[in-house]
Coordinates of C-alpha atoms and ligand atoms in Angstrom, one line a residue:
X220 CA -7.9 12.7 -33.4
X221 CA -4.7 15.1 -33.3
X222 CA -5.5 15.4 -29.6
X223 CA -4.5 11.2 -29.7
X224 CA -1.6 11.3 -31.9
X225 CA -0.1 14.2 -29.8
X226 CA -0.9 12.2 -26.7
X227 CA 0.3 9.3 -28.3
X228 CA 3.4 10.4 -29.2
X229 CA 4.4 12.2 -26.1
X230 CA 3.5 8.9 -24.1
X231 CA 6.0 6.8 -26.7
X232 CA 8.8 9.9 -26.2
X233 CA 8.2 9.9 -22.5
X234 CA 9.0 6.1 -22.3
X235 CA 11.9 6.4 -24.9
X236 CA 13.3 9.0 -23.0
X237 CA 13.2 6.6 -19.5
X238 CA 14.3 3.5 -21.3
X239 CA 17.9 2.3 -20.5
X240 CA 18.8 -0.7 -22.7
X241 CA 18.3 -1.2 -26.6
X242 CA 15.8 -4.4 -25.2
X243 CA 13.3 -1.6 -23.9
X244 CA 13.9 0.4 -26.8
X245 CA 13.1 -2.6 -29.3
X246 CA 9.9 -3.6 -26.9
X247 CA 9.3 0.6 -27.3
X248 CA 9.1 0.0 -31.2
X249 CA 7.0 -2.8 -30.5
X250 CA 4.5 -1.4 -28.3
X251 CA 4.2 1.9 -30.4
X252 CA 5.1 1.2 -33.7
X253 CA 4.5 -2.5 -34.3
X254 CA 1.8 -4.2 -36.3
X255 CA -0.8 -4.0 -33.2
X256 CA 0.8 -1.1 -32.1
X257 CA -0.7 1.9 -29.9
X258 CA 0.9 4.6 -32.7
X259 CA 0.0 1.6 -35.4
X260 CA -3.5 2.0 -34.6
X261 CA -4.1 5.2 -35.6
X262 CA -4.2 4.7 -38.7
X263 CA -7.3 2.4 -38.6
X264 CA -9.0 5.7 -37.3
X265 CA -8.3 6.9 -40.9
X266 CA -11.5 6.1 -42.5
X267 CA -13.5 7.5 -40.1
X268 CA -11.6 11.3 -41.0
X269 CA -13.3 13.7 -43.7
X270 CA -11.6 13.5 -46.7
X271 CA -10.6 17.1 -47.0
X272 CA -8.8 16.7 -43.5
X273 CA -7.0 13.6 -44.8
X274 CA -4.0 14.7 -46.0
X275 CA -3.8 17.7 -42.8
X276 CA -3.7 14.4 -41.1
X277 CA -1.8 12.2 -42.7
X278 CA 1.0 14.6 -42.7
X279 CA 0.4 14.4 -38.9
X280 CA 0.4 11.1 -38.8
X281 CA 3.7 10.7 -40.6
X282 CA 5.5 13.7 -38.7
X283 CA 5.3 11.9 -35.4
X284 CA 5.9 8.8 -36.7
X285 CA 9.1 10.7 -37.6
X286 CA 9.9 12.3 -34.1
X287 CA 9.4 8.9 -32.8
X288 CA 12.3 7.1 -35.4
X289 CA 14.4 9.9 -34.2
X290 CA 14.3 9.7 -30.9
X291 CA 14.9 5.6 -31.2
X292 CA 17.5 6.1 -33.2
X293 CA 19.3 8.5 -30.9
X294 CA 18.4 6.4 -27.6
X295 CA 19.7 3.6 -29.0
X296 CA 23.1 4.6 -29.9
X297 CA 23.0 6.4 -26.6
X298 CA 22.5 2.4 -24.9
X299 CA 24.7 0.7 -27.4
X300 CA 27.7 2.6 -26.6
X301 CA 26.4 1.8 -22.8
X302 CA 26.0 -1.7 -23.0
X303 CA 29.7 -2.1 -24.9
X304 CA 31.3 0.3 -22.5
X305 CA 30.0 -2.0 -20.1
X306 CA 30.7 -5.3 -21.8
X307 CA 34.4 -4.2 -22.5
X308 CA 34.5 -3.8 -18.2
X309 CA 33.5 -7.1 -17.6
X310 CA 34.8 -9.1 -19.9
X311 CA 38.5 -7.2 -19.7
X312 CA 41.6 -9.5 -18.5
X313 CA 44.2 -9.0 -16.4
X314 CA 47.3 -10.4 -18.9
X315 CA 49.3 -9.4 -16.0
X316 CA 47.7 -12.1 -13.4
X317 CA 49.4 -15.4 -13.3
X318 CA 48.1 -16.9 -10.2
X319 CA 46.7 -20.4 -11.2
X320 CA 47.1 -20.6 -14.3
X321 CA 48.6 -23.8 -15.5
X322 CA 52.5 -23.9 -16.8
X323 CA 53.8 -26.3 -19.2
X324 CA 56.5 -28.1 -18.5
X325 CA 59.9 -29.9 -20.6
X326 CA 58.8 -33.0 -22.4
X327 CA 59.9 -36.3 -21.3
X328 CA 61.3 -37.0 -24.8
X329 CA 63.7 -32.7 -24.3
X330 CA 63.9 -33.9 -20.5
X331 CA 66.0 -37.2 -22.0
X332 CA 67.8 -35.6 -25.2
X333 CA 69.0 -32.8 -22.6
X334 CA 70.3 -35.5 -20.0
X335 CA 72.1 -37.5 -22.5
X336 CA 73.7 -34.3 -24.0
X337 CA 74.9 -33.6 -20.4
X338 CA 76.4 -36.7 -20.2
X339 CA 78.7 -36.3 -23.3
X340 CA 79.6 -32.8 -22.9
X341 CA 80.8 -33.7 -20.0
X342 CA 82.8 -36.4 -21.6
X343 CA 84.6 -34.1 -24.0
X344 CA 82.2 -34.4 -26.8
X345 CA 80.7 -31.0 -28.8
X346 CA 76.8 -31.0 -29.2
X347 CA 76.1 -29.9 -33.0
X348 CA 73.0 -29.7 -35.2
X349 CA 72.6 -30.6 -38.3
X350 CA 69.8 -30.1 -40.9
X351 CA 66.1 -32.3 -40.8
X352 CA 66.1 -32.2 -44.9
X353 CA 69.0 -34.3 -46.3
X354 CA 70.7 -34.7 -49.6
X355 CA 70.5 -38.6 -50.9
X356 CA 74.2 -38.2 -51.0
X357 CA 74.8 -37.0 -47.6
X358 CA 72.1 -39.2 -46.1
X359 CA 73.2 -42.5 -47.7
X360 CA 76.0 -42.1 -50.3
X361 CA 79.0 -40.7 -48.3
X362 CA 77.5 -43.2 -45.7
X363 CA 78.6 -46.1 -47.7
X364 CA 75.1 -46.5 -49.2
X365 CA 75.0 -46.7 -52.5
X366 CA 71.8 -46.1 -54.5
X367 CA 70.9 -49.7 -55.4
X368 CA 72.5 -50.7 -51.6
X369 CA 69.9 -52.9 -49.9
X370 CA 70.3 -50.8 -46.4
X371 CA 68.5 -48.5 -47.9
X372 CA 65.3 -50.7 -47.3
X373 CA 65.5 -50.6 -43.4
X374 CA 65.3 -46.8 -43.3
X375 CA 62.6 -46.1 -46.0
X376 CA 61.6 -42.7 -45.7
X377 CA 59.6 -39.5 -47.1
X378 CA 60.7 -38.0 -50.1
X379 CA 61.1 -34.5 -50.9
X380 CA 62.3 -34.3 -54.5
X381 CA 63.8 -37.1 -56.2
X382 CA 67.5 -36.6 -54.1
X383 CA 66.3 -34.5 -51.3
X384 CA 64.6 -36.4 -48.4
X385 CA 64.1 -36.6 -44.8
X386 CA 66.5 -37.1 -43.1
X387 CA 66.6 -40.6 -42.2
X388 CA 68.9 -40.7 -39.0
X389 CA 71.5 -38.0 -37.8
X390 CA 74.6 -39.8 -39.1
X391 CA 74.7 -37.6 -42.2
X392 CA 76.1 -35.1 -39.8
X393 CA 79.3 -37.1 -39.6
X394 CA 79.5 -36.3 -43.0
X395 CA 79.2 -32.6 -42.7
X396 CA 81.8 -32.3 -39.8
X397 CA 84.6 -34.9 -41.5
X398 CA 84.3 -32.4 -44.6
X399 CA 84.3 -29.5 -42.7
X400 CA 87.0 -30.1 -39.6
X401 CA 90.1 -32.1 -39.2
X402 CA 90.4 -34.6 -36.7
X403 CA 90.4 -34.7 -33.4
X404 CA 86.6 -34.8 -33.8
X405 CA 84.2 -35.4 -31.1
X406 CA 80.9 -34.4 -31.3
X407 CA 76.7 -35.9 -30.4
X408 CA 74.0 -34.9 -32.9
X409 CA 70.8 -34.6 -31.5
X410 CA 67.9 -34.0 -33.7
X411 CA 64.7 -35.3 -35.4
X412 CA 64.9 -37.9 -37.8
X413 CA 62.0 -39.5 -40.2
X414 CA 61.2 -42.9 -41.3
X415 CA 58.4 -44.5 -43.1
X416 CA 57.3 -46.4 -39.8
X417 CA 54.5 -46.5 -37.1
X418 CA 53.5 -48.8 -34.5
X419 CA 53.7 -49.1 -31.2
X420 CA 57.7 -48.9 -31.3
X421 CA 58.2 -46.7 -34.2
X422 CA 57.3 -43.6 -34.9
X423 CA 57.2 -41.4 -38.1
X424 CA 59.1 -38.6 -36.8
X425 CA 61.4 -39.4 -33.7
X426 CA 65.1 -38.4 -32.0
X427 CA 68.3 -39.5 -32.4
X428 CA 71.7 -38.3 -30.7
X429 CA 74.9 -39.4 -33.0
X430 CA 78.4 -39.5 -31.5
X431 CA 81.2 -39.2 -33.5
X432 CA 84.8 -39.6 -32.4
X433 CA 87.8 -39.5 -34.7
X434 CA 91.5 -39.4 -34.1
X435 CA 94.6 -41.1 -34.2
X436 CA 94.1 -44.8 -32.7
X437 CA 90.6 -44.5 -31.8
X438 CA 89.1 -48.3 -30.8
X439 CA 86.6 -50.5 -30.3
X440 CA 87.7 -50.1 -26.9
X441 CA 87.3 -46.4 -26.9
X442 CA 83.7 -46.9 -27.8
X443 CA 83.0 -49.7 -24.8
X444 CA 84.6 -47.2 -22.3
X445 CA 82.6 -44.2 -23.4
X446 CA 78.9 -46.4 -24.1
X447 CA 79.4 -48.0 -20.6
X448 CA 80.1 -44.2 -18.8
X449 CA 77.2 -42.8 -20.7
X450 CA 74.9 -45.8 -19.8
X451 CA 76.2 -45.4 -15.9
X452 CA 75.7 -42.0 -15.7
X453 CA 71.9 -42.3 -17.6
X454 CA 70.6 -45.2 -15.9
X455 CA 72.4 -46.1 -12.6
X456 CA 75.8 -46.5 -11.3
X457 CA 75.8 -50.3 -11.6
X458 CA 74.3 -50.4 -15.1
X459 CA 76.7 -52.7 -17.3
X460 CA 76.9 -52.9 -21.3
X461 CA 77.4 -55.6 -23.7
X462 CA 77.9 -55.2 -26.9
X463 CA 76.1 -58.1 -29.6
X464 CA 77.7 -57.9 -33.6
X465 CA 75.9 -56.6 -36.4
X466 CA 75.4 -54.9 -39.1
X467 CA 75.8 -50.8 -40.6
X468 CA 77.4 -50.1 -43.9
X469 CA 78.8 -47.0 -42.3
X470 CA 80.6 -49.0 -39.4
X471 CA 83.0 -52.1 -39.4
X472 CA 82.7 -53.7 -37.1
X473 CA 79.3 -53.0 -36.0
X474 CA 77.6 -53.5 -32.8
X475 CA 74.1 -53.3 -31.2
X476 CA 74.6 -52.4 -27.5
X477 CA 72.7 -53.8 -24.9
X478 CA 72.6 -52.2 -21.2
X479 CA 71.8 -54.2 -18.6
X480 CA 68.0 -53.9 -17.4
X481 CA 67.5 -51.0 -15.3
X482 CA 64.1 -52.0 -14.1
X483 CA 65.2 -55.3 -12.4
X484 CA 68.7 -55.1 -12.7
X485 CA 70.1 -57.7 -15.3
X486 CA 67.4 -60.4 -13.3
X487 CA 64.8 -60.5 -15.8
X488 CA 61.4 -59.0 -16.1
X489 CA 58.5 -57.8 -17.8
X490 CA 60.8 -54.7 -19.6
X491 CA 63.6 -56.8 -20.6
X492 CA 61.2 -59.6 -21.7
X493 CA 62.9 -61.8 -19.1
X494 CA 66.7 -61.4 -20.5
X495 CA 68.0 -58.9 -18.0
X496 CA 69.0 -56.7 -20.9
X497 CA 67.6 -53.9 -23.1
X498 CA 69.1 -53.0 -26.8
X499 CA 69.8 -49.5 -26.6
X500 CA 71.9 -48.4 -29.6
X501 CA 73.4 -49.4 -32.7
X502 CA 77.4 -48.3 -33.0
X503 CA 80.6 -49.5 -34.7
X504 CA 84.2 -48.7 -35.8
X505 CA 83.7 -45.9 -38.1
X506 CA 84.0 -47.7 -42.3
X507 CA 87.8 -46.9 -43.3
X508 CA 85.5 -46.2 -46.7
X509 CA 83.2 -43.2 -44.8
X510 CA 86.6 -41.5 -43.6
X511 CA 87.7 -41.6 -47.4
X512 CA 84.6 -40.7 -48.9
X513 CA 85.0 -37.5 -46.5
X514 CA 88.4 -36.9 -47.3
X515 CA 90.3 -38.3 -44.3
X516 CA 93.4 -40.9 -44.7
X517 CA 92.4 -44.1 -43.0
X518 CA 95.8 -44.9 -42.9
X519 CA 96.4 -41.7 -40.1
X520 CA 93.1 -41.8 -38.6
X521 CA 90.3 -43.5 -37.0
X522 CA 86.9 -43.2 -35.6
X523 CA 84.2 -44.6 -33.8
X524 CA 80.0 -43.5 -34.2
X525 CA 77.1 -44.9 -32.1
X526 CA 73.5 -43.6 -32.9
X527 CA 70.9 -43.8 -30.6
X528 CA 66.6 -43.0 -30.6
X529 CA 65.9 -41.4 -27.7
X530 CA 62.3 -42.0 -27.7
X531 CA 63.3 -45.5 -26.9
X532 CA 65.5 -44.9 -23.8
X533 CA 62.5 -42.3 -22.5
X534 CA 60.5 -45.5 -22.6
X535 CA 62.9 -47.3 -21.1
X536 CA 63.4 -44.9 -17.9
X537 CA 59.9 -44.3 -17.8
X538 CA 58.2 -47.8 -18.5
X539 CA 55.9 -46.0 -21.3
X540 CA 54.4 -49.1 -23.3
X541 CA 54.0 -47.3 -26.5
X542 CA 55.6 -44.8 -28.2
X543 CA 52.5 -43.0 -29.5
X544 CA 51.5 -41.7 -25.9
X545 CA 54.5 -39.6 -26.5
X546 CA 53.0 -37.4 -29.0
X547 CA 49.3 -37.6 -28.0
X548 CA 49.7 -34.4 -25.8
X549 CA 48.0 -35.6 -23.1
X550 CA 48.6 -33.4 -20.4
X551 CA 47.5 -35.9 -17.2
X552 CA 50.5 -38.4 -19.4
X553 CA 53.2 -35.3 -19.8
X554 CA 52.8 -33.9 -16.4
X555 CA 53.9 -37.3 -14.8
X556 CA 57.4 -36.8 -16.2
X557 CA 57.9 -32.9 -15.1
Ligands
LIG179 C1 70.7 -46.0 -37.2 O1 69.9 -45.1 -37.5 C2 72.2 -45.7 -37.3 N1 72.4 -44.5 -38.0 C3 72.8 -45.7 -35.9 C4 74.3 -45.8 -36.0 C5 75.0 -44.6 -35.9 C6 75.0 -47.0 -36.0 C7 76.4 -44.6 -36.0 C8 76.3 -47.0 -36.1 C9 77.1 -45.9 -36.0 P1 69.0 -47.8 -36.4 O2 68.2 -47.8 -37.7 O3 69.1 -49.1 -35.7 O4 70.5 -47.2 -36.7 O5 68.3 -46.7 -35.5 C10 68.9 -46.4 -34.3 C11 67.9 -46.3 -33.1 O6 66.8 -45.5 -33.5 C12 67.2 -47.7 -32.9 O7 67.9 -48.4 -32.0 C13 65.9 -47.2 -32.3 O8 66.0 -47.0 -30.9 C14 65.6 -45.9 -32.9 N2 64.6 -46.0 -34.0 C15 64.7 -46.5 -35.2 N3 63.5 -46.4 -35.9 C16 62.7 -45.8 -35.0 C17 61.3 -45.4 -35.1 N4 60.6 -45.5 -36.3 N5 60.8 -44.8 -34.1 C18 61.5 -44.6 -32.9 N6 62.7 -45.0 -32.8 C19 63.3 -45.6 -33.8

């Protein structure tokens, strides 16, 4: 019986020694040492030993038992270093390699705020930033909102503390710059703005861009001469701009501004709903009351302000239906625009 545990052994060493991934080794253990195993077996032959050579053999038993662990052990740490070694080689990447890999691209709603920028920096104006979370003061008060004012119902928004919100459009930044500078003033404001709205037109979070002009004998006129170059140089060259009354407590008179239809041309179709003309922004003679409330004399200055969402003019130049498909991320939708 030693004879068969030495040959035994010697057969199970021989294959560890050729095996060459931890799979042989674990069918190895299997073969040798499993429940039906060659090595296994042995001990079956156990009863058939004289009982004073029992424990002689048992000791034999369990000593190659041992050499057996050891050399699995050692083979297999041997194959696992292998097999990562190898893993690590095929599986490395070249961070260096750009060749067909996709690029992203400026988003239709950047690709517009950047355009319309363009256009009033190249019309004298200063592009400025202001901040996303507002004061209730600087976001309605100095904005000739007062807290009971019933404005405040048509730009509801997301509350922060009890008189720190969302800003609800970017005309708190008129504000900021009135307090801080001394006319002439002309600057835009682009930035997010939030409202409590969503549908196919509104959005939760969307852009604005704010002009602001102030000086000595600023107009109405000075506003319809600057909307209608801006509109020309957005749209086309024969875009025109009318301008409808209405209503902003920061603005007297106020205006919604309509440019004619740059799908059709002012004939009428499906975009303009078959008036020939599209609302684009809201606008006005800056409230003699905002210039006080920020500290300039009415009586030496005046100003004019225009607000615009830019998601809507996108949708305009782009004919996109609804505004959601602007924030869906849908690269086969973004990549048209690029
Ligand atoms: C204002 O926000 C005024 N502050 C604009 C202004 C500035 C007027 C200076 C006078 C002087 P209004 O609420 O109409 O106005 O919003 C301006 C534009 O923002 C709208 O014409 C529309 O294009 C866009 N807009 C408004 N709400 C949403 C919304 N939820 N999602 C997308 N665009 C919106």
């Amino acid at each position: 019986m030693l004879a068969l545990i030495n040959q035994i052994v010697d057969k199970c060493l021989a294959a560890i020694q050729e095996a060459s991934s931890t799979q042989q080794l674990a069918d190895i253990r299997v073969r040798f040492l499993g429940k039906s195993g060659e090595y296994t077996s042995i001990l079956r032959g156990m009863k058939d030993v004289p009982p004073a050579e029992k424990p002689q053999m048992g000791k034999h038993i369990n000593e190659g038992r041992e050499r057996i662990e050891q050399a699995l052990a050692a083979k297999e740490s041997e194959c696992k270093a292998a097999e990562l070694a190898a893993r690590l080689e095929a599986e490395s990447i070249d961070v260096t390699l750009t060749k067909d890999l996709p690029f992203g691209s400026t988003h239709p709603v950047t690709l517009v705020l950047d355009q319309i920028i363009d256009i009033f920096v190249g019309l004298g104006f200063r592009a400025v930033e202001g901040r996303e979370i507002e004061s209730d003061y600087y976001n309605f008060q100095l904005m000739n909102i007062p807290l009971d004012h019933p404005a405040r119902d048509m730009q509801d928004t997301f509350y922060v503390t009890e008189n720190t919100l969302l800003r609800t459009h970017t005309s708190p930044m008129q504000a900021h710059t009135m307090q801080e500078e001394k006319p002439p003033i002309r600057i835009v404001v682009p930035g997010k703005v939030y409202r409590a709205d969503d549908d196919a037109t509104h959005s939760p979070v969307f852009h604005q861009i704010e002009g602001l002009v102030v000086d000595k004998g600023i107009s109405l006129a000075h506003l319809k001469g600057t909307l209608d170059a801006a509109a020309r140089a957005l749209f086309s060259a024969e875009t025109k701009t009318r301008f409808r009354p209405s209503y902003f407590p920061f603005t007297e008179p106020s205006v919604e501004v309509d440019c004619s239809c740059p799908l059709c041309g002012g004939k009428g179709c499906r975009l303009c709903k078959g008036t020939g003309w599209i609302e684009i922004l809201g606008a006005g003679v800056v409230n003699p009351q905002v210039l006080i409330n920020c500290g300039i004399d009415p009586n030496e200055y005046s100003g004019i302000a225009f607000g615009m969402g830019i998601e809507r003019i996108a949708m305009i130049k782009y004919g996109v239906p609804d505004i959601r498909s602007l924030y869906e991320n849908d690269v086969r939708f973004l990549k048209q625009y690029c």
